[in-house]
Amino acid sequence: MERTLSIIKPDGVERGLIGEVIKRFEDNGLKVIAMKMVKMSKEEAEGFYHVHRGKAFFESLTTFMSSGPTVVMVLEGDNAIQRARDLMGATNPQEAAEGTLRRQFGSNIESNTVHGSDGPDTATFEIDYFSNDLEISR
Ligand code: ATP
Ligand code: MG
């Protein structure tokens, strides 16, 4: 069993896609073991995406991620990190495979509807960033 952090980004929440995204994960065997709605401050978004600090898109990305409510959830399942990313598709919705969440719902490389951790260390950092022990069902 593995855990990953997923976020329905402000564009997904704004467009009423919370149910669609969660259903896609659940239909594919990923179990939601923690979830909450979070409106990040700019500073919280910067901390979450600290690995991207210094990149050209950092300012715009963290402004976007703090622009409205998001849904933050922990998904659990076998190979959950890679499976969630497969369901999301490539970062750029135009390059994402047919049938993926980003291809179906993403607007552009920034407003791409959903986030997923990219590896075990990142997943641990990201889950800890948003969770305390009481929030994760066991
Ligand atoms: P995420 O981390 O959100 O799951 P990802 O791992 O596919 O996405 P990263 O390279 O980690 O992609 O980039 C993080 C986020 O930053 C992307 O999801 C996207 O919203 C934004 N982003 C990435 N590259 C660009 C870019 N070239 N221009 C604008 N925004 C970008
Ligand atoms: Mg990433």
Coordinates of N, CA, C and O and ligand atoms in Angstrom, one line a residue, residues 9 49 52 55 57 61 64 85 88-91 102 109-112 114-118 126, ligand 1:
K9 N -7.4 21.5 -8.1 CA -6.9 22.9 -8.1 C -8.0 23.9 -8.2 O -9.2 23.5 -8.5
Y49 N 4.9 24.3 -3.1 CA 5.6 24.2 -4.3 C 7.1 24.7 -4.2 O 7.6 25.2 -5.2
H52 N 9.8 24.3 -6.8 CA 9.8 25.1 -8.1 C 10.2 26.5 -7.9 O 10.2 27.3 -8.9
K55 N 11.8 29.0 -10.6 CA 11.4 28.8 -12.0 C 10.6 29.9 -12.6 O 9.9 30.6 -11.8
F57 N 7.7 29.9 -13.9 CA 6.3 29.9 -13.7 C 5.9 29.9 -12.2 O 4.8 29.8 -11.8
L61 N 2.2 30.3 -10.8 CA 1.7 29.1 -10.2 C 1.2 29.3 -8.8 O 0.0 28.9 -8.5
F64 N -1.9 31.4 -8.7 CA -3.1 30.6 -9.2 C -3.5 29.7 -8.0 O -4.7 29.6 -7.7
R85 N -0.9 9.6 -11.0 CA -0.4 10.4 -12.1 C -0.8 9.9 -13.5 O -1.0 10.7 -14.4
M88 N -4.1 11.3 -14.1 CA -4.1 12.7 -14.3 C -3.6 13.0 -15.7 O -4.2 13.9 -16.3
G89 N -2.6 12.3 -16.2 CA -2.1 12.6 -17.5 C -1.0 13.7 -17.4 O -0.6 14.2 -16.4
A90 N -0.4 14.0 -18.6 CA 0.8 14.9 -18.7 C 0.4 16.3 -18.1 O -0.8 16.7 -18.1
T91 N 1.4 17.0 -17.7 CA 1.2 18.3 -17.1 C 0.4 19.3 -18.0 O -0.5 20.0 -17.6
R102 N -6.6 15.5 -16.9 CA -6.1 16.8 -17.5 C -6.5 17.0 -18.9 O -6.8 18.1 -19.3
I109 N -1.5 24.6 -19.3 CA -0.4 24.0 -18.5 C -0.5 24.4 -17.1 O -0.1 23.6 -16.2
E110 N -1.0 25.6 -16.8 CA -1.1 26.0 -15.4 C -2.5 25.5 -14.8 O -2.5 24.9 -13.7
S111 N -3.5 25.8 -15.4 CA -4.9 25.5 -14.9 C -5.2 24.0 -15.4 O -6.0 23.8 -16.3
N112 N -4.5 23.1 -14.8 CA -4.6 21.7 -15.2 C -5.4 20.8 -14.2 O -5.2 19.6 -14.2
V114 N -5.7 19.3 -11.6 CA -5.4 18.3 -10.5 C -3.9 18.2 -10.3 O -3.1 18.4 -11.2
H115 N -3.5 18.0 -9.1 CA -2.1 17.8 -8.7 C -2.0 16.4 -8.1 O -2.9 15.9 -7.4
G116 N -0.8 15.7 -8.3 CA -0.5 14.5 -7.7 C 1.0 14.4 -7.3 O 1.8 14.9 -8.1
S117 N 1.4 13.9 -6.2 CA 2.8 13.8 -5.8 C 3.5 13.0 -6.9 O 3.0 12.1 -7.5
D118 N 4.8 13.4 -7.0 CA 5.6 12.7 -8.1 C 6.6 11.7 -7.6 O 7.3 11.1 -8.4
E126 N 4.4 16.2 1.1 CA 3.1 16.9 0.8 C 2.0 16.4 1.7 O 1.1 17.2 2.1
Ligands
ATP1 P1 1.7 18.8 -10.2 O1 3.0 19.0 -9.4 O2 0.8 20.0 -10.1 O3 1.0 17.5 -10.0 P2 3.3 18.1 -12.5 O4 4.1 17.3 -11.5 O5 2.8 17.4 -13.7 O6 2.1 18.8 -11.8 P3 5.3 20.1 -12.2 O7 6.5 20.1 -13.2 O8 5.5 19.6 -10.9 O9 4.2 19.3 -13.0 O10 4.7 21.5 -12.2 C1 3.8 21.9 -11.1 C2 2.7 22.7 -11.7 O11 3.3 24.0 -12.2 C3 2.0 22.1 -12.9 O12 1.0 21.3 -12.6 C4 1.5 23.4 -13.6 O13 0.3 23.8 -12.9 C5 2.6 24.4 -13.3 N1 3.5 24.4 -14.4 C6 4.5 23.5 -14.8 N2 5.2 23.9 -15.8 C7 4.6 25.0 -16.2 C8 4.9 25.9 -17.3 N3 5.9 25.7 -18.2 N4 4.2 27.1 -17.4 C9 3.2 27.3 -16.5 N5 2.9 26.5 -15.5 C10 3.6 25.4 -15.3

